[in-house]
PDB file of C-alpha atoms in Angstrom:
ATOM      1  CA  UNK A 214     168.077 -22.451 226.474  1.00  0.00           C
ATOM      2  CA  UNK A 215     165.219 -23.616 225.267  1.00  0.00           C
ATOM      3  CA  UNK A 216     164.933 -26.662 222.520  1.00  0.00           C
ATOM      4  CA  UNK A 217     163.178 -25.073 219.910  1.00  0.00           C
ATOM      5  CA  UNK A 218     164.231 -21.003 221.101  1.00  0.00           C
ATOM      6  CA  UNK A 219     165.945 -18.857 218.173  1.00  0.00           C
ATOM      7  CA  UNK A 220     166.559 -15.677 221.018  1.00  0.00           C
ATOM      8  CA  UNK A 221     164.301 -13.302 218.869  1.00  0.00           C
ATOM      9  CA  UNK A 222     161.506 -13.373 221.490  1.00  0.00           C
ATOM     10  CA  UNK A 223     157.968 -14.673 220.807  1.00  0.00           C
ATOM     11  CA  UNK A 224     158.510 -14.480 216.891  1.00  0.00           C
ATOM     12  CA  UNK A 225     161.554 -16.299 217.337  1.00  0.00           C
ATOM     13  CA  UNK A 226     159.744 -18.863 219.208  1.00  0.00           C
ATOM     14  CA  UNK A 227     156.312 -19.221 217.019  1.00  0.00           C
ATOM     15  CA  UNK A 228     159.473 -19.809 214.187  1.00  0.00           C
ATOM     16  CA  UNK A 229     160.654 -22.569 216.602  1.00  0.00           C
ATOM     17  CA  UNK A 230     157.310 -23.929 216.962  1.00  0.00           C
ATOM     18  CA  UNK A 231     156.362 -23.754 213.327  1.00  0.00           C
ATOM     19  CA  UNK A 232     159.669 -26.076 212.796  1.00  0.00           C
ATOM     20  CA  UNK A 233     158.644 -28.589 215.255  1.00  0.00           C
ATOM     21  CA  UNK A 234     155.664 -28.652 213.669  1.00  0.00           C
ATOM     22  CA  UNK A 235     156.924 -29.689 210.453  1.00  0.00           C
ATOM     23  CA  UNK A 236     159.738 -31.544 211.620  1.00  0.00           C
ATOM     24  CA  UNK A 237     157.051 -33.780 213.543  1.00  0.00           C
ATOM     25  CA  UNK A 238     155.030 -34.330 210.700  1.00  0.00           C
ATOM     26  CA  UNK A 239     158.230 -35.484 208.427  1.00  0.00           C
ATOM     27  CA  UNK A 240     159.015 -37.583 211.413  1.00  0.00           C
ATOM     28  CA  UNK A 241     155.527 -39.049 211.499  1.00  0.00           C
ATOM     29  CA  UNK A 242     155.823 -39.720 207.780  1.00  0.00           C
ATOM     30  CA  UNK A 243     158.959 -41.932 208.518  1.00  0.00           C
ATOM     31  CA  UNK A 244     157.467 -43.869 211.294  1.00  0.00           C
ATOM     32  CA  UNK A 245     154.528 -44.599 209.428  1.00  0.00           C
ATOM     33  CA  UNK A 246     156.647 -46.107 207.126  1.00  0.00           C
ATOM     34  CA  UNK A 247     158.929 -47.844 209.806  1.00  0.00           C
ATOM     35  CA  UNK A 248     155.582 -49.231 211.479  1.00  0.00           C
ATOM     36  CA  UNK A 249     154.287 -50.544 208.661  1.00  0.00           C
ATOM     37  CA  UNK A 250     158.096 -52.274 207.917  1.00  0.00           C
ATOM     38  CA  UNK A 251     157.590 -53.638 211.030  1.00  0.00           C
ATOM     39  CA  UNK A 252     154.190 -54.937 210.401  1.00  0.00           C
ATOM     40  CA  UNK A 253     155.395 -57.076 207.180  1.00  0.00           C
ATOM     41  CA  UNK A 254     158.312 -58.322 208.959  1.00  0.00           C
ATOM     42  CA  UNK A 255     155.101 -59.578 211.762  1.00  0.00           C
ATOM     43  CA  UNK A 256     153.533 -61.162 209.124  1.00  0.00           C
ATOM     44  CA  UNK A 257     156.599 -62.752 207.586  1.00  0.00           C
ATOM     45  CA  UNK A 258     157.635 -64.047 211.259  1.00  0.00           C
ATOM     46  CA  UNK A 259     154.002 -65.347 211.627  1.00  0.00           C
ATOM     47  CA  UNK A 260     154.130 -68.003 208.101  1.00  0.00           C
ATOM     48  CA  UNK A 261     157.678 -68.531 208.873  1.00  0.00           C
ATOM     49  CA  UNK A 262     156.731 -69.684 212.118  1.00  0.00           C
ATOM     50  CA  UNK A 263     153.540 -71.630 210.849  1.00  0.00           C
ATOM     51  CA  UNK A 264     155.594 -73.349 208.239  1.00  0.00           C
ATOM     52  CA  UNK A 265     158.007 -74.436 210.709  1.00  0.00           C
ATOM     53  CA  UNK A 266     155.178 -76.093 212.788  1.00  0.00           C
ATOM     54  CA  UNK A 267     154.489 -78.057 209.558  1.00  0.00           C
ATOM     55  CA  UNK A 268     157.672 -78.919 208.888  1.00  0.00           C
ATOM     56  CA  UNK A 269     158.392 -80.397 212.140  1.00  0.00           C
ATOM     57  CA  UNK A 270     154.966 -81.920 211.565  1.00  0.00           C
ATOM     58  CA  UNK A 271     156.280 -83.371 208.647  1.00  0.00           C
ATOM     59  CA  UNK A 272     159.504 -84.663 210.122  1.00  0.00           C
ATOM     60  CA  UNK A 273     157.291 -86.509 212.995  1.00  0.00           C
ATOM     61  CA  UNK A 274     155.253 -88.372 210.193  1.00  0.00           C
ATOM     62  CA  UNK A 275     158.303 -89.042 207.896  1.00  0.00           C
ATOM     63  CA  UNK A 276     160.128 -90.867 211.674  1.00  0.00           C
ATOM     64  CA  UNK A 277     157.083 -92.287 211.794  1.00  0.00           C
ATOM     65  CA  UNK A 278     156.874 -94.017 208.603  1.00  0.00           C
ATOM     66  CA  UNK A 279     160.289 -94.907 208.883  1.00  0.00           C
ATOM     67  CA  UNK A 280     160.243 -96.424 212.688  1.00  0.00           C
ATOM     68  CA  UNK A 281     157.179 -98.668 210.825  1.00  0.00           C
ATOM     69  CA  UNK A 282     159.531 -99.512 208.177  1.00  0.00           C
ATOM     70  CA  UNK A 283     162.386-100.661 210.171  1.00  0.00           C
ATOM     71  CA  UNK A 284     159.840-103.098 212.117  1.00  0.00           C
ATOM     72  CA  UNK A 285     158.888-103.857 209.203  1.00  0.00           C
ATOM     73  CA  UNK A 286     162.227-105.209 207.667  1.00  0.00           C
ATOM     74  CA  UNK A 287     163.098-107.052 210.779  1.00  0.00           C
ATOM     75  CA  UNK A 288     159.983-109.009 210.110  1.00  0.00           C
ATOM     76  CA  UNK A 289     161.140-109.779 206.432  1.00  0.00           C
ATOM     77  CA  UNK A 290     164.585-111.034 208.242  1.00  0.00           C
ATOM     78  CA  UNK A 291     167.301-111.126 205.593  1.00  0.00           C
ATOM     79  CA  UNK A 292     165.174-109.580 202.708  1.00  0.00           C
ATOM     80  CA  UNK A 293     164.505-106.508 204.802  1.00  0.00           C
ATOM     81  CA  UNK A 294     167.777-105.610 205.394  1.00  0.00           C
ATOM     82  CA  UNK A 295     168.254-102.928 202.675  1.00  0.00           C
ATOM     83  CA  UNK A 296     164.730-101.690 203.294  1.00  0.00           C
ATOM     84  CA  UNK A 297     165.751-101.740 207.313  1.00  0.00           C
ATOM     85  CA  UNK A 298     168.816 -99.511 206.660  1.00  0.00           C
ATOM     86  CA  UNK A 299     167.658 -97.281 204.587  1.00  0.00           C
ATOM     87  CA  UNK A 300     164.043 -96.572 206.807  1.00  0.00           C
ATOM     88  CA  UNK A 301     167.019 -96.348 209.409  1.00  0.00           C
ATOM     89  CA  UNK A 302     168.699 -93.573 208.007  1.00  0.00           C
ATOM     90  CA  UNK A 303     165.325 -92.042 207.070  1.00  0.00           C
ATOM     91  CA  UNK A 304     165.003 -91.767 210.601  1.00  0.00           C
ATOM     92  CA  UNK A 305     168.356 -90.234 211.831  1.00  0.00           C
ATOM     93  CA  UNK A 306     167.668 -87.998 208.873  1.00  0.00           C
ATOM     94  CA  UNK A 307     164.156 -87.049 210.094  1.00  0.00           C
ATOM     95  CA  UNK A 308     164.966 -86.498 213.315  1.00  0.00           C
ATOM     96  CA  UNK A 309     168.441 -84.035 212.575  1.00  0.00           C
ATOM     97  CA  UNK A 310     166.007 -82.329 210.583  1.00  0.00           C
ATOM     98  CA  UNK A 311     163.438 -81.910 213.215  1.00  0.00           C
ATOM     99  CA  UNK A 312     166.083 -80.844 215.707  1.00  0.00           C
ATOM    100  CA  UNK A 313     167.103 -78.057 213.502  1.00  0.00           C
ATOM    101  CA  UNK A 314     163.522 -76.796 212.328  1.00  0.00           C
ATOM    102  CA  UNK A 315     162.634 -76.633 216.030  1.00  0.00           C
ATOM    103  CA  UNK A 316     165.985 -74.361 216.938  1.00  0.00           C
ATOM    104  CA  UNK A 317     165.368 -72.587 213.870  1.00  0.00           C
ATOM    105  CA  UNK A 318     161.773 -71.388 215.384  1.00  0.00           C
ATOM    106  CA  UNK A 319     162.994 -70.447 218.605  1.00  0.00           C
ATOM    107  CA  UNK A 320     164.849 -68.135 217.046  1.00  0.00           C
ATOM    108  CA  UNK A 321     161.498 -67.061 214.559  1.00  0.00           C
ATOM    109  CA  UNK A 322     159.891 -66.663 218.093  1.00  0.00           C
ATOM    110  CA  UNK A 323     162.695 -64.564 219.163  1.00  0.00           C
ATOM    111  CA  UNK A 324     162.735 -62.433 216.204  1.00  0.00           C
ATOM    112  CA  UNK A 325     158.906 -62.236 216.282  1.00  0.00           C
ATOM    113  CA  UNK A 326     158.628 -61.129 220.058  1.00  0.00           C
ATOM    114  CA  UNK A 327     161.599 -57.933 219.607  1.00  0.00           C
ATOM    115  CA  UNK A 328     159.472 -57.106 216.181  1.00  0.00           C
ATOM    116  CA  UNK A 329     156.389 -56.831 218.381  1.00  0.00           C
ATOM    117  CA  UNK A 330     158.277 -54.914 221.149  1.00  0.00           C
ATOM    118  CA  UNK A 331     159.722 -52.618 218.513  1.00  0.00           C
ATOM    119  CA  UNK A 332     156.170 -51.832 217.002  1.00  0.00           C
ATOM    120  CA  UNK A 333     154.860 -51.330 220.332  1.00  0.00           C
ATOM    121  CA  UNK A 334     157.664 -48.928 220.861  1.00  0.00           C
ATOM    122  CA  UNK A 335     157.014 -47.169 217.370  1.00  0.00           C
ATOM    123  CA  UNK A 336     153.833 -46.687 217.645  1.00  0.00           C
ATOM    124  CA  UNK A 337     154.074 -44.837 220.933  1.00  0.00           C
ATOM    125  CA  UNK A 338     156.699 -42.912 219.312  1.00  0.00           C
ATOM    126  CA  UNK A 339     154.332 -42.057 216.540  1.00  0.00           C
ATOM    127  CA  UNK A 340     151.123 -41.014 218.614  1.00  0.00           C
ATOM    128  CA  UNK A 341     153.884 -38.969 221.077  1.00  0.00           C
ATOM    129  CA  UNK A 342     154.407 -37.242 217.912  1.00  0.00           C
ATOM    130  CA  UNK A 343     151.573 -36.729 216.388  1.00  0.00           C
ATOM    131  CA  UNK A 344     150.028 -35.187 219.792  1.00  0.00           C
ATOM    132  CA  UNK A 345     153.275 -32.557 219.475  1.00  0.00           C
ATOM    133  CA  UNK A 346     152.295 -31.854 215.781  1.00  0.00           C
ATOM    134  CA  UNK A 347     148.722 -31.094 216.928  1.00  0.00           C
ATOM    135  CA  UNK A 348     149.859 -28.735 219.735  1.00  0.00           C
ATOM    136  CA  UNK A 349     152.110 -27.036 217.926  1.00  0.00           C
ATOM    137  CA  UNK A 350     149.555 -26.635 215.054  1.00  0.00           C
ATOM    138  CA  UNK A 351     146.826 -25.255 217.877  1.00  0.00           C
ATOM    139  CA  UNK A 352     149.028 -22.762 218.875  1.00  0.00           C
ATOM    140  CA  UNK A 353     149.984 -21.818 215.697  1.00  0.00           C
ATOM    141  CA  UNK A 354     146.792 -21.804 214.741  1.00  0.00           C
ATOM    142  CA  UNK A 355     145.636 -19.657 218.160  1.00  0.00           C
ATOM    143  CA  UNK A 356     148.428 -17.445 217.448  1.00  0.00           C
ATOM    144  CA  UNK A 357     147.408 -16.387 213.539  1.00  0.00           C
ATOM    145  CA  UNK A 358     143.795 -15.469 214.584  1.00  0.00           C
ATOM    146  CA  UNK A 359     145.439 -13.523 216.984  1.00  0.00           C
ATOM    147  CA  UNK A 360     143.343 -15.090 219.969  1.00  0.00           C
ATOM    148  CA  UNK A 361     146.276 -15.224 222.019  1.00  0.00           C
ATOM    149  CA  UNK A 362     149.535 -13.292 222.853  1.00  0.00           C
ATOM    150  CA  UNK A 363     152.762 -14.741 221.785  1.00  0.00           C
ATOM    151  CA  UNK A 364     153.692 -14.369 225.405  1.00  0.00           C
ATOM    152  CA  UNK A 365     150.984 -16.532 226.789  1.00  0.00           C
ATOM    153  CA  UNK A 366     152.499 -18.840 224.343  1.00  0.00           C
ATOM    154  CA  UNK A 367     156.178 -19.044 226.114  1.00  0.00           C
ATOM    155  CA  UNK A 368     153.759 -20.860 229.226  1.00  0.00           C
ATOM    156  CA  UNK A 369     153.619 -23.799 227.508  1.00  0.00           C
ATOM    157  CA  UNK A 370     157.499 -24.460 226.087  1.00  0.00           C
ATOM    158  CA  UNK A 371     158.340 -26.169 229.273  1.00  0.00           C
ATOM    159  CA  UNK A 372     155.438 -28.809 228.336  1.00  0.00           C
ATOM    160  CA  UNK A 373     156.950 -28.954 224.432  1.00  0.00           C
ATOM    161  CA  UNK A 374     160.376 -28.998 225.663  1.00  0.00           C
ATOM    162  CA  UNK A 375     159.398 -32.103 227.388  1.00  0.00           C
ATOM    163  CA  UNK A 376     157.415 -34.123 225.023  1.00  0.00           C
ATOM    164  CA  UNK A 377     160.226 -33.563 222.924  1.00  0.00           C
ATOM    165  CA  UNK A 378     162.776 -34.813 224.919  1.00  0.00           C
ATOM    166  CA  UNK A 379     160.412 -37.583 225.483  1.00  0.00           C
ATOM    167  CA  UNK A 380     160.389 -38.603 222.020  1.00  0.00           C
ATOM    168  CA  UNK A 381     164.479 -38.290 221.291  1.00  0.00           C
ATOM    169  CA  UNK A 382     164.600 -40.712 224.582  1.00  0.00           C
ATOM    170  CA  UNK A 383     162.006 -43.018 222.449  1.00  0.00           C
ATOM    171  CA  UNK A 384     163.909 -42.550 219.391  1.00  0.00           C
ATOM    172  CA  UNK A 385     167.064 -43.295 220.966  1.00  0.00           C
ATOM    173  CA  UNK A 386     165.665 -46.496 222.469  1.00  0.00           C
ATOM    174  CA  UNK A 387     164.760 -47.633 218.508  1.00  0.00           C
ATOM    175  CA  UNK A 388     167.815 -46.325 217.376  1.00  0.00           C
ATOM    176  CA  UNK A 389     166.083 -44.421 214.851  1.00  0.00           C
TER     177      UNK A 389
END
């Protein structure tokens, strides 16, 4: 039968319709709130991912410095020797550290483009349901100024049945 049919007829299915209606608005509600999760975890992604670029920024200027150092010391021959080793290490360190700032924002990336696809996704999700709360709302609305039969209403369940099985397949895909 029918998603949203109680088998009492067109009273039965206004009830069923009324339900969606709120249902869809409580869902709504939570993917506001999911959305705008989402968004923060964008933003976070975005200064994570700027601070990298710094970082590794840094890390080039500190190898730098040090690759000056080390020429440096081998000018100064045997009284450059301690500077020479440690600008040395300063280097190796530098450039481990670069290494793993630049893996760690491939991964930021990574993170940042499935937080974009997932608020793309939710916010499809949210207008799909927001256009079934305003349907359902119109023809409850139609219905209680008595402007149209219940029975012109069971027309139109195909096209409700469908949206909402459109938006469990959406939810489904977010694992919501």
């Amino acid at each position: 039968g029918s998603m949203v049919s109680t088998g009492k007829g067109a009273a039965g299915e206004l009830e069923g319709l009324a339900r969606i209606a709120a249902s869809g608005e409580a869902l709504g509600r939570y993917l506001y709130g999911v959305f705008g999760n989402l968004d923060a975890y964008v933003g976070l992604n975005k200064k994570l991912s700027e601070m990298s670029s710094f970082l590794i920024g840094l890390a080039i200027d500190v190898r730098r410095s040090s690759l000056n150092a080390v020429i440096s010391a081998a000018h100064l021959d045997e009284a450059g020797v301690a500077l020479g080793v440690v600008a040395s290490l300063m280097r190796e360190r530098s450039d481990l550290i670069a290494d793993g700032i630049r893996s760690l924002s491939t991964e930021i990336e990574s993170a940042a483009g499935i937080l974009r696809g997932l608020a793309f996704r939710t916010s499809i999700a949210r207008l799909q349901t927001e256009m079934t709360v305003r349907f359902a709302r119109e023809l409850l609305e139609d219905n209680s100024k008595g402007g149209v039969s219940g029975h012109d209403h069971l027309g139109v369940w195909s096209n409700v049945h469908s949206l909402c099985a459109c938006l469990q397949a959406d939810f489904d895909q977010l694992a919501l």
